[in-house]
Coordinates of C-alpha atoms and ligand atoms in Angstrom, one line a residue:
X1 CA 0.0 0.0 0.0
X2 CA 1.4 3.4 -1.0
X3 CA 0.4 6.9 0.1
X4 CA 0.4 9.7 -2.5
X5 CA 0.0 13.3 -1.2
X6 CA -0.6 16.7 -2.8
X7 CA -2.9 15.8 -5.7
X8 CA -4.4 19.1 -6.6
X9 CA -7.6 19.4 -8.6
X10 CA -10.1 22.2 -9.3
X11 CA -13.1 22.4 -6.9
X12 CA -15.5 21.3 -9.6
X13 CA -13.5 18.4 -11.0
X14 CA -15.2 15.4 -12.5
X15 CA -15.0 12.1 -10.5
X16 CA -12.7 10.3 -13.0
X17 CA -10.1 13.2 -12.8
X18 CA -8.8 12.0 -9.4
X19 CA -7.9 8.6 -10.8
X20 CA -6.5 10.2 -13.9
X21 CA -4.3 12.4 -11.8
X22 CA -3.0 9.4 -9.8
X23 CA -2.1 7.5 -12.9
X24 CA -0.4 10.6 -14.4
X25 CA 1.6 11.2 -11.2
X26 CA 2.7 7.6 -10.9
X27 CA 3.3 7.1 -14.6
X28 CA 1.3 3.8 -14.7
X29 CA -1.4 2.5 -16.9
X30 CA -5.0 2.2 -15.5
X31 CA -4.7 -1.7 -15.2
X32 CA -1.7 -1.3 -12.9
X33 CA -3.8 0.6 -10.3
X34 CA -5.6 -2.0 -8.3
X35 CA -7.5 0.3 -6.0
X36 CA -7.3 3.6 -4.1
X37 CA -9.1 5.4 -1.2
X38 CA -9.1 9.0 -0.3
X39 CA -7.1 9.4 3.0
X40 CA -7.5 13.2 3.3
X41 CA -9.2 15.9 1.4
X42 CA -8.6 19.6 2.1
X43 CA -8.9 22.8 0.1
X44 CA -6.8 25.8 -0.7
X45 CA -9.1 28.9 -0.8
X46 CA -6.4 31.6 -1.1
X47 CA -7.6 32.3 -4.6
X48 CA -11.4 32.5 -4.0
X49 CA -12.3 32.3 -7.7
X50 CA -10.2 29.2 -8.3
X51 CA -10.4 27.1 -5.1
X52 CA -8.3 24.0 -5.3
X53 CA -9.0 20.6 -3.7
X54 CA -5.9 18.8 -2.3
X55 CA -6.1 15.0 -2.0
X56 CA -4.0 12.5 -0.2
X57 CA -4.8 8.9 -1.3
X58 CA -3.8 5.4 -0.2
X59 CA -3.4 3.1 -3.2
X60 CA -2.3 -0.4 -4.3
X61 CA -0.7 -1.2 -7.6
X62 CA 0.4 -4.4 -9.2
X63 CA 4.0 -3.5 -8.3
X64 CA 4.2 -1.1 -5.3
X65 CA 8.0 -1.5 -4.9
X66 CA 8.6 -0.8 -8.5
X67 CA 6.4 2.3 -8.5
X68 CA 8.1 3.6 -5.5
X69 CA 11.6 3.0 -7.0
X70 CA 10.6 4.7 -10.3
X71 CA 9.2 7.7 -8.5
X72 CA 12.0 8.3 -6.0
X73 CA 12.0 12.0 -6.8
X74 CA 8.3 12.5 -5.8
X75 CA 8.6 13.4 -2.1
X76 CA 4.9 13.0 -1.8
X77 CA 4.9 9.3 -2.5
X78 CA 5.7 6.9 0.3
X79 CA 4.7 3.6 1.8
X80 CA 1.4 4.1 3.6
X81 CA 1.8 4.1 7.4
X82 CA 0.2 1.4 9.4
X83 CA -2.6 3.3 11.2
X84 CA -4.4 0.4 12.8
X85 CA -4.7 0.6 16.6
X86 CA -3.0 -2.1 18.6
X87 CA -3.8 -2.9 22.2
X88 CA -0.9 -2.6 24.6
X89 CA -2.2 -5.4 26.9
X90 CA -4.6 -8.3 26.8
X91 CA -5.5 -11.0 29.3
X92 CA -5.0 -8.6 32.3
X93 CA -6.7 -9.4 35.6
X94 CA -8.5 -12.4 34.0
X95 CA -9.1 -14.1 37.4
X96 CA -10.5 -10.8 38.8
X97 CA -7.9 -10.7 41.7
X98 CA -7.7 -6.9 41.4
X99 CA -10.6 -4.5 41.9
X100 CA -12.1 -3.3 38.7
X101 CA -10.7 0.0 37.3
X102 CA -13.1 3.0 37.6
X103 CA -13.5 5.9 35.2
X104 CA -15.0 9.1 36.6
X105 CA -16.8 11.1 33.9
X106 CA -18.3 10.1 30.6
X107 CA -17.2 12.9 28.4
X108 CA -15.1 12.0 25.3
X109 CA -12.0 11.3 27.5
X110 CA -13.9 9.0 29.9
X111 CA -15.8 7.4 27.1
X112 CA -12.7 6.4 25.2
X113 CA -10.8 5.4 28.4
X114 CA -13.8 3.1 29.3
X115 CA -14.1 1.8 25.7
X116 CA -10.4 0.8 25.5
X117 CA -10.4 -0.7 28.9
X118 CA -13.5 -2.7 28.0
X119 CA -12.0 -3.8 24.7
X120 CA -9.0 -5.0 26.6
X121 CA -11.3 -7.1 28.8
X122 CA -10.9 -5.0 32.0
X123 CA -14.6 -4.4 32.6
X124 CA -14.4 -0.9 33.9
X125 CA -17.0 0.8 36.1
X126 CA -18.0 4.3 34.8
X127 CA -19.4 6.8 37.2
X128 CA -21.1 9.9 35.7
X129 CA -22.7 12.6 37.9
X130 CA -25.1 13.6 35.1
X131 CA -28.0 11.8 33.4
X132 CA -28.2 9.7 30.3
X133 CA -27.8 11.7 27.1
X134 CA -31.6 11.6 26.3
X135 CA -32.6 12.8 29.8
X136 CA -29.9 15.3 29.8
X137 CA -31.0 16.7 26.5
X138 CA -34.4 17.4 28.0
X139 CA -32.9 19.2 31.0
X140 CA -30.5 21.3 28.8
X141 CA -33.1 22.3 26.3
X142 CA -35.4 23.0 29.3
X143 CA -32.9 25.4 30.7
X144 CA -32.6 27.3 27.4
X145 CA -36.4 27.5 27.1
X146 CA -37.6 27.9 30.7
X147 CA -34.6 29.3 32.5
X148 CA -34.6 26.4 34.9
X149 CA -31.0 25.2 35.5
X150 CA -30.3 21.7 36.8
X151 CA -26.8 21.9 38.3
X152 CA -26.2 18.2 37.7
X153 CA -27.7 17.9 34.2
X154 CA -26.7 20.6 31.7
X155 CA -24.3 21.5 28.9
X156 CA -21.3 20.5 31.0
X157 CA -22.6 17.5 33.0
X158 CA -24.1 14.2 31.8
X159 CA -23.4 11.4 29.4
X160 CA -21.3 12.5 26.5
X161 CA -19.7 15.3 28.5
X162 CA -19.2 18.9 27.5
X163 CA -18.9 18.4 23.8
X164 CA -22.3 16.8 23.3
X165 CA -24.2 19.9 22.5
X166 CA -21.6 21.3 20.3
X167 CA -20.4 21.8 16.7
X168 CA -18.7 18.4 17.0
X169 CA -15.5 19.6 15.4
X170 CA -13.1 16.6 15.3
X171 CA -9.7 18.0 14.6
X172 CA -6.8 18.9 16.8
X173 CA -3.2 20.1 16.6
X174 CA -1.8 17.5 19.0
X175 CA 1.2 15.5 18.1
X176 CA -0.1 12.0 17.3
X177 CA 2.7 9.7 16.2
X178 CA 0.7 6.6 17.1
X179 CA -2.4 7.7 15.1
X180 CA -4.6 7.4 18.2
X181 CA -6.9 10.1 16.7
X182 CA -7.6 7.6 13.9
X183 CA -8.8 5.1 16.5
X184 CA -11.1 7.8 17.9
X185 CA -12.6 8.7 14.5
X186 CA -12.9 5.0 13.5
X187 CA -14.9 4.3 16.7
X188 CA -17.1 7.3 16.0
X189 CA -17.8 6.0 12.5
X190 CA -18.6 2.5 14.0
X191 CA -21.0 4.4 16.4
X192 CA -22.8 6.1 13.5
X193 CA -20.7 9.2 12.5
X194 CA -20.6 9.8 8.7
X195 CA -17.6 8.1 7.0
X196 CA -16.3 11.4 5.7
X197 CA -14.9 12.3 9.1
X198 CA -12.1 9.8 8.3
X199 CA -10.9 11.9 5.3
X200 CA -12.1 15.5 5.3
X201 CA -9.5 17.9 6.7
X202 CA -11.9 19.6 9.2
X203 CA -14.5 16.9 10.2
X204 CA -17.5 17.8 12.3
X205 CA -20.6 15.9 13.4
X206 CA -23.0 18.4 15.0
X207 CA -25.2 17.9 18.1
X208 CA -27.9 15.4 17.1
X209 CA -25.6 12.8 15.6
X210 CA -23.3 13.0 18.7
X211 CA -26.2 12.1 20.9
X212 CA -26.9 8.8 19.0
X213 CA -23.2 8.0 18.8
X214 CA -22.7 8.3 22.5
X215 CA -25.6 5.9 23.0
X216 CA -24.1 3.4 20.6
X217 CA -20.7 3.6 22.4
X218 CA -22.4 3.1 25.7
X219 CA -24.0 -0.1 24.4
X220 CA -20.6 -1.5 23.2
X221 CA -19.0 -0.8 26.6
X222 CA -21.8 -2.6 28.4
X223 CA -21.7 -5.5 25.9
X224 CA -18.0 -6.0 26.8
X225 CA -18.8 -6.2 30.5
X226 CA -18.4 -2.5 31.5
X227 CA -20.8 -1.1 34.0
X228 CA -22.1 2.5 33.5
X229 CA -23.8 4.3 36.4
X230 CA -25.5 7.6 35.9
X231 CA -26.4 10.2 38.6
X232 CA -23.4 8.9 40.6
X233 CA -21.3 11.9 41.8
X234 CA -17.9 11.1 43.2
X235 CA -17.6 13.1 46.4
X236 CA -14.4 11.9 47.9
X237 CA -11.2 10.0 47.4
X238 CA -9.8 7.4 49.9
X239 CA -6.1 7.8 49.8
X240 CA -3.8 5.5 51.9
X241 CA -0.4 6.9 52.9
X242 CA 2.4 4.5 53.8
X243 CA 6.1 5.2 54.0
X244 CA 5.5 8.5 52.2
X245 CA 3.7 6.8 49.3
X246 CA 0.1 7.9 48.6
X247 CA -2.1 5.2 47.0
X248 CA -5.7 5.6 46.0
X249 CA -7.9 2.8 47.5
X250 CA -11.4 3.8 46.8
X251 CA -14.1 6.4 46.0
X252 CA -17.0 7.8 47.9
X253 CA -20.2 8.6 46.1
X254 CA -22.9 11.1 46.9
X255 CA -25.3 8.2 47.6
X256 CA -23.0 7.2 50.6
X257 CA -21.7 4.1 48.8
X258 CA -17.9 3.3 48.7
X259 CA -16.3 1.7 45.8
X260 CA -12.9 -0.1 46.4
X261 CA -10.5 0.4 43.5
X262 CA -6.8 0.9 42.9
X263 CA -7.1 2.4 39.5
X264 CA -9.1 5.5 38.7
X265 CA -9.3 7.5 35.4
X266 CA -10.1 11.0 36.5
X267 CA -11.9 12.5 33.4
X268 CA -14.1 15.1 35.1
X269 CA -13.9 18.0 32.6
X270 CA -13.2 21.6 33.4
X271 CA -16.4 22.5 35.2
X272 CA -16.4 20.1 38.1
X273 CA -15.4 22.7 40.6
X274 CA -16.6 20.9 43.7
X275 CA -14.5 17.9 42.7
X276 CA -11.4 20.1 42.1
X277 CA -11.8 21.4 45.6
X278 CA -12.1 17.9 47.1
X279 CA -8.9 16.8 45.2
X280 CA -7.1 19.8 46.5
X281 CA -8.4 19.2 50.1
X282 CA -7.2 15.6 49.9
X283 CA -3.7 16.8 49.0
X284 CA -3.7 15.7 45.3
X285 CA -1.1 17.9 43.5
X286 CA -2.9 20.6 41.5
X287 CA -1.6 23.9 40.1
X288 CA -3.1 27.0 38.5
X289 CA -2.9 27.2 34.7
X290 CA -3.6 29.8 32.1
X291 CA -6.9 30.0 30.3
X292 CA -8.8 32.6 28.3
X293 CA -11.9 34.8 28.7
X294 CA -14.0 36.8 26.3
X295 CA -17.4 36.5 24.5
X296 CA -19.2 34.9 21.6
X297 CA -19.3 37.0 18.4
X298 CA -22.1 36.5 15.8
X299 CA -22.0 37.6 12.2
X300 CA -24.3 36.6 9.3
X301 CA -22.9 33.3 8.0
X302 CA -23.2 34.6 4.4
X303 CA -20.7 37.4 5.2
X304 CA -18.1 34.8 6.3
X305 CA -18.9 32.6 3.3
X306 CA -18.4 35.3 0.8
X307 CA -15.3 36.6 2.4
X308 CA -13.7 33.2 2.5
X309 CA -15.0 31.6 -0.7
X310 CA -16.0 34.6 -3.0
X311 CA -18.0 33.3 -5.9
X312 CA -17.8 29.7 -4.6
X313 CA -19.7 30.6 -1.4
X314 CA -22.4 27.9 -0.7
X315 CA -20.5 25.2 -2.7
X316 CA -21.6 21.8 -1.1
X317 CA -18.0 20.5 -0.7
X318 CA -16.9 23.6 1.1
X319 CA -20.0 23.9 3.4
X320 CA -20.3 26.9 5.7
X321 CA -17.0 28.8 6.0
X322 CA -15.0 29.1 9.2
X323 CA -12.2 31.4 10.2
X324 CA -9.3 31.5 12.6
X325 CA -8.0 34.8 13.9
X326 CA -5.2 36.0 16.1
X327 CA -4.1 39.5 17.2
X328 CA -1.3 40.3 19.5
X329 CA -2.4 43.4 21.4
X330 CA -0.1 46.3 22.4
X331 CA -0.7 45.4 26.1
X332 CA 0.9 42.0 25.6
X333 CA -2.3 40.0 25.5
X334 CA -3.1 37.6 22.7
X335 CA -6.7 37.8 21.4
X336 CA -7.9 34.9 19.3
X337 CA -10.9 33.1 17.9
X338 CA -11.8 29.8 19.6
X339 CA -14.3 27.0 19.0
X340 CA -15.8 28.6 15.8
X341 CA -19.3 27.2 15.0
X342 CA -20.2 28.0 11.4
X343 CA -24.0 28.1 10.8
X344 CA -24.6 27.5 14.5
X345 CA -26.1 29.0 17.6
X346 CA -24.7 30.5 20.8
X347 CA -25.7 28.4 23.9
X348 CA -26.2 28.9 27.6
X349 CA -23.5 26.8 29.1
X350 CA -23.7 27.5 32.9
X351 CA -23.5 24.7 35.4
X352 CA -24.0 26.7 38.5
X353 CA -27.1 28.7 39.5
X354 CA -26.8 32.5 39.4
X355 CA -24.0 32.5 36.7
X356 CA -24.0 33.0 33.0
X357 CA -21.6 31.3 30.6
X358 CA -21.7 31.2 26.8
X359 CA -20.5 28.6 24.3
X360 CA -21.5 27.5 20.7
X361 CA -23.0 24.6 18.9
X362 CA -24.4 23.6 15.5
X363 CA -26.0 20.8 13.7
X364 CA -24.3 18.7 11.0
X365 CA -25.9 20.8 8.3
X366 CA -24.5 24.1 9.8
X367 CA -27.5 25.8 8.3
X368 CA -28.4 28.4 10.9
X369 CA -28.2 32.1 9.8
X370 CA -25.3 33.2 12.0
X371 CA -21.6 32.2 12.3
X372 CA -20.4 32.3 15.9
X373 CA -17.0 32.0 17.5
X374 CA -15.6 32.8 20.9
X375 CA -13.2 35.8 20.8
X376 CA -11.1 35.5 23.9
X377 CA -8.1 37.1 25.6
X378 CA -5.4 35.0 27.2
X379 CA -5.0 35.3 31.0
X380 CA -2.5 33.6 33.3
X381 CA -2.2 32.8 37.0
X382 CA -0.4 36.2 37.5
X383 CA -3.9 37.7 36.9
X384 CA -5.3 35.8 39.9
X385 CA -2.3 35.0 42.1
X386 CA -2.2 33.3 45.4
X387 CA -3.9 29.9 45.4
X388 CA -3.9 27.0 42.9
X389 CA -7.7 27.2 42.7
X390 CA -7.9 31.0 42.4
X391 CA -8.7 30.7 38.7
X392 CA -12.0 29.1 39.6
X393 CA -12.9 32.1 41.8
X394 CA -11.9 34.4 39.0
X395 CA -14.2 32.6 36.6
X396 CA -17.1 32.6 39.1
X397 CA -16.8 36.3 39.7
X398 CA -17.0 37.0 36.0
X399 CA -19.9 34.6 35.5
X400 CA -21.8 36.2 38.4
X401 CA -21.2 39.6 37.0
X402 CA -22.6 38.4 33.6
X403 CA -25.7 37.0 35.3
X404 CA -26.3 40.4 37.1
X405 CA -25.7 42.5 34.0
X406 CA -28.0 40.2 31.9
X407 CA -30.9 41.0 34.3
X408 CA -30.6 38.1 36.8
X409 CA -32.9 35.8 34.7
X410 CA -30.2 33.9 32.7
X411 CA -30.4 36.3 29.8
X412 CA -26.8 36.9 28.7
X413 CA -25.5 40.5 28.5
X414 CA -24.7 41.6 24.9
X415 CA -23.5 44.5 22.9
X416 CA -23.0 45.5 19.3
X417 CA -19.4 45.3 18.1
X418 CA -19.3 48.9 17.0
X419 CA -20.6 50.1 20.3
X420 CA -18.2 48.0 22.3
X421 CA -15.2 49.4 20.4
X422 CA -16.6 52.9 20.7
X423 CA -17.1 52.5 24.4
X424 CA -20.9 53.1 24.6
X425 CA -23.7 50.8 25.7
X426 CA -26.0 49.3 23.0
X427 CA -29.7 49.8 23.1
X428 CA -31.0 48.2 19.8
X429 CA -30.1 45.3 17.6
X430 CA -29.2 45.9 14.0
X431 CA -29.4 43.3 11.2
X432 CA -27.7 40.5 13.2
X433 CA -30.3 38.9 15.5
X434 CA -28.5 36.9 18.3
X435 CA -29.3 33.2 18.6
X436 CA -28.6 32.8 22.4
X437 CA -31.5 31.4 24.4
X438 CA -33.2 32.3 26.7
X439 CA -32.2 35.8 25.4
X440 CA -29.7 38.7 25.1
X441 CA -30.0 41.9 27.1
X442 CA -28.2 44.8 25.4
X443 CA -25.8 46.7 27.7
X444 CA -22.1 47.6 28.1
X445 CA -19.9 44.5 28.4
X446 CA -16.8 46.5 29.3
X447 CA -18.3 47.1 32.8
X448 CA -17.7 43.5 33.7
X449 CA -14.5 42.7 31.9
X450 CA -11.1 43.3 33.3
X451 CA -9.6 46.5 31.8
X452 CA -6.8 44.6 30.1
X453 CA -9.3 42.4 28.3
X454 CA -11.5 45.3 27.1
X455 CA -8.4 47.1 25.9
X456 CA -7.1 44.1 23.9
X457 CA -10.5 43.2 22.5
X458 CA -11.2 46.8 21.3
X459 CA -7.9 46.8 19.5
X460 CA -8.5 43.3 18.0
X461 CA -11.8 43.8 16.2
X462 CA -10.6 46.4 13.7
X463 CA -7.4 44.4 13.2
X464 CA -9.4 41.2 12.5
X465 CA -11.1 43.1 9.6
X466 CA -7.8 42.9 7.7
X467 CA -7.9 39.1 8.0
X468 CA -11.6 38.7 7.3
X469 CA -13.0 41.6 5.3
X470 CA -16.2 42.9 6.8
X471 CA -15.5 41.3 10.3
X472 CA -15.5 44.7 12.1
X473 CA -19.2 45.1 11.6
X474 CA -21.1 47.6 13.7
X475 CA -24.1 45.4 14.3
X476 CA -22.3 42.1 14.8
X477 CA -23.4 40.9 18.3
X478 CA -21.2 40.1 21.2
X479 CA -22.7 37.8 23.9
X480 CA -20.9 37.0 27.1
X481 CA -19.2 35.8 29.0
X482 CA -17.1 33.0 27.7
X483 CA -15.1 31.8 30.7
X484 CA -14.9 28.0 30.3
X485 CA -12.4 27.9 27.4
X486 CA -10.2 25.4 29.2
X487 CA -9.5 24.2 32.7
X488 CA -8.2 26.8 35.2
X489 CA -6.1 24.1 36.8
X490 CA -3.7 21.3 35.9
X491 CA -3.8 18.1 37.9
X492 CA -0.2 17.1 37.1
X493 CA 0.7 13.6 36.2
X494 CA 4.0 11.7 35.7
X495 CA 5.2 11.4 32.2
X496 CA 6.2 7.8 32.4
X497 CA 3.0 6.1 33.9
X498 CA 0.5 8.9 33.7
X499 CA -0.4 8.7 37.4
X500 CA -0.8 11.8 39.5
X501 CA 2.4 13.4 40.6
X502 CA 1.8 12.5 44.2
X503 CA -1.1 9.9 44.3
X504 CA -0.6 6.5 42.8
X505 CA -3.6 4.9 41.2
X506 CA -5.1 8.2 40.2
X507 CA -4.8 8.9 36.4
X508 CA -5.7 12.6 35.7
X509 CA -6.9 12.8 32.2
X510 CA -8.6 15.0 29.6
X511 CA -9.6 18.6 29.6
X512 CA -10.2 19.0 33.3
X513 CA -6.7 17.8 34.2
X514 CA -5.2 20.1 31.6
X515 CA -4.2 17.4 29.2
X516 CA -6.7 18.0 26.3
X517 CA -8.6 20.8 24.7
X518 CA -11.4 19.5 22.5
X519 CA -13.3 16.3 21.7
X520 CA -10.6 14.6 19.6
X521 CA -7.7 15.4 22.0
X522 CA -9.8 14.3 25.0
X523 CA -10.6 11.0 23.3
X524 CA -6.9 10.5 22.5
X525 CA -5.9 11.2 26.1
X526 CA -8.6 8.8 27.3
X527 CA -6.9 6.1 25.2
X528 CA -3.4 6.9 26.5
X529 CA -4.6 6.8 30.1
X530 CA -6.6 3.5 29.6
X531 CA -3.3 2.0 28.2
X532 CA -1.4 3.3 31.3
X533 CA -4.1 1.7 33.6
X534 CA -3.9 -1.6 31.7
X535 CA -0.1 -1.7 32.0
X536 CA -0.2 -0.9 35.7
X537 CA -2.7 -3.6 36.3
X538 CA -0.7 -6.1 34.2
X539 CA 2.3 -5.3 36.4
X540 CA 0.2 -5.9 39.5
X541 CA -0.9 -9.2 38.1
X542 CA 2.7 -10.4 38.0
X543 CA 3.5 -9.5 41.6
Ligands
FAD601 P1 -16.0 16.6 29.7 O1 -16.5 16.4 28.3 O2 -16.2 17.9 30.4 O3 -16.6 15.4 30.6 C1 -16.5 15.3 32.0 C2 -17.6 14.5 32.6 O4 -17.3 14.2 33.9 C3 -18.9 15.2 32.6 O5 -19.9 14.4 31.9 C4 -19.2 15.4 34.0 O6 -20.6 15.3 34.3 C5 -18.5 14.2 34.7 N1 -18.1 14.5 36.1 C6 -17.5 15.6 36.6 N2 -17.2 15.5 37.9 C7 -17.7 14.3 38.3 C8 -17.8 13.6 39.5 N3 -17.4 14.2 40.6 N4 -18.4 12.4 39.6 C9 -18.9 11.8 38.4 N5 -18.9 12.4 37.2 C10 -18.3 13.7 37.1 N6 -14.6 20.6 21.4 C11 -14.3 20.2 20.1 O7 -13.3 19.6 19.9 N7 -15.2 20.5 19.1 C12 -16.3 21.3 19.3 O8 -17.0 21.5 18.4 C13 -16.6 21.6 20.7 N8 -17.7 22.4 21.0 C14 -18.1 22.6 22.2 C15 -19.3 23.2 22.5 C16 -19.7 23.3 23.8 C17 -21.1 23.9 24.1 C18 -18.9 23.0 24.9 C19 -19.3 23.2 26.3 C20 -17.6 22.4 24.6 C21 -17.2 22.2 23.3 N9 -16.0 21.6 23.0 C22 -15.7 21.3 21.7 C23 -15.0 21.2 24.0 C24 -15.1 19.7 24.4 O9 -16.5 19.5 24.6 C25 -14.3 19.4 25.5 O10 -13.0 19.7 25.2 C26 -14.4 17.9 25.9 O11 -15.7 17.5 26.1 C27 -13.5 17.5 27.1 O12 -13.7 16.2 27.3 P2 -13.5 15.5 28.7 O13 -14.0 14.1 28.6 O14 -12.1 15.8 29.2 O15 -14.4 16.3 29.8

């Protein structure tokens, strides 16, 4: 099997042109090409009127070695890498002498940790504080419609984790030499995701499909002997200390039950603030880490499409256009776009009463009228010094201020972009109607943001107009606040066995522990940590 990269064809090429291009590049007749599949398809839209598709294909010929030898000069031709996932251990704990491993949290990290453990025959127990994805959907949509927040069942908590009501973007910039991202995508396809996520350069799934996929993965884990328990909040960690070594021995649940275990995957996401506090109180090593704050910005999707794709706007292969923006402000802060949701909606993402948090989601079709993206400013522990958990208090203060400014009824405070930059409150929407439910209350967002953030954001919007023409639009709507961009803490782990720096048996993982940022990277981290658990249990088997 060979891989051939950088096959460039016009956007509207006919189907046979791809095969023709492969034959021409390899200099072989049609009968010598046995088969090929598209490994990746991306596009180059720098010239809007003549957008180019770029393919990478895996192919088989009647003489791969000969083709490779004759095309030595083509740096884009190579043997196809083996991307199949291989388990690191099998047959571990078969006699059940060790307690079962436990996974806390059923977001993408916990889901993949549990799946891999189950596929390795380790029969994990999964504890999730929220409800099943169907029940959770009702609670979350109920909050958006009726302003009734359930602190245990919402955008952040419940089966599927934080990314369930999302755009379902499935790409990441992590280094992935073992192709673990491929394993994540392959499992998603098995669970019902469209096959195209395996080859398009920026795959996404959208909310409704994610719900069904999460259910399918739950079924597989259970069929393999895993046990999934919903509405089971972990409230404490039993840590035994002997000769200076701290070893996790069990977990306490809100129900009063205790579960004995020596191996726990801690995949609790970035919003489990009560659990962060408990971990800190129990002496688990945590430290403050940088994150970002800002707001969601909504433009008409058509403006972004035309700006990015010109006359090709609306082309089905291109879909709704996205953007990626960065501005380095004079005050030293980086302002950047984050979690862009083309053709999507802004959502209420709070998990604590009396606080307002924004985020974004979309459906697979990305057909809603507005493009939204978080525009955020980087902040670091120097902005909230003192305590490892001080970032959480910083977030809480901002979220409370947003709740008050929005009218204390879960409306989010909002402002027109032109007014924000000019420093005056907004009173009336223009052509852009915000999508956030329950509603947006127009006001002056600068009154609740730290001055450095306001300053950097005011500078960034006009600068972004140079990158996306039309971006600095007077009536684009800003809705705030976006505070949960990533975890405000890192629960540090050792590089070699992925266990907590000072607590053996505890495997901090995913976004909450500071080791992932997004669905794909959280899934990949879940796989890595499941492997580390399996290896640790295999070692204990031998003792
Ligand atoms: P989480 O998904 O947060 O899961 C943690 C789970 O642990 C939760 O289900 C929680 O209920 C459970 N839990 C917490 N504490 C306890 C406890 N004490 N006991 C038991 N259970 C507990 N990323 C992308 O890549 N693409 C996107 O398009 C995208 N869109 C997003 C849209 C929204 C609205 C949001 C909120 C996030 C989005 N993200 C997106 C980010 C992505 O969802 C997260 O990076 C990802 O979910 C992190 O995975 P995780 O498994 O580490 O944590």
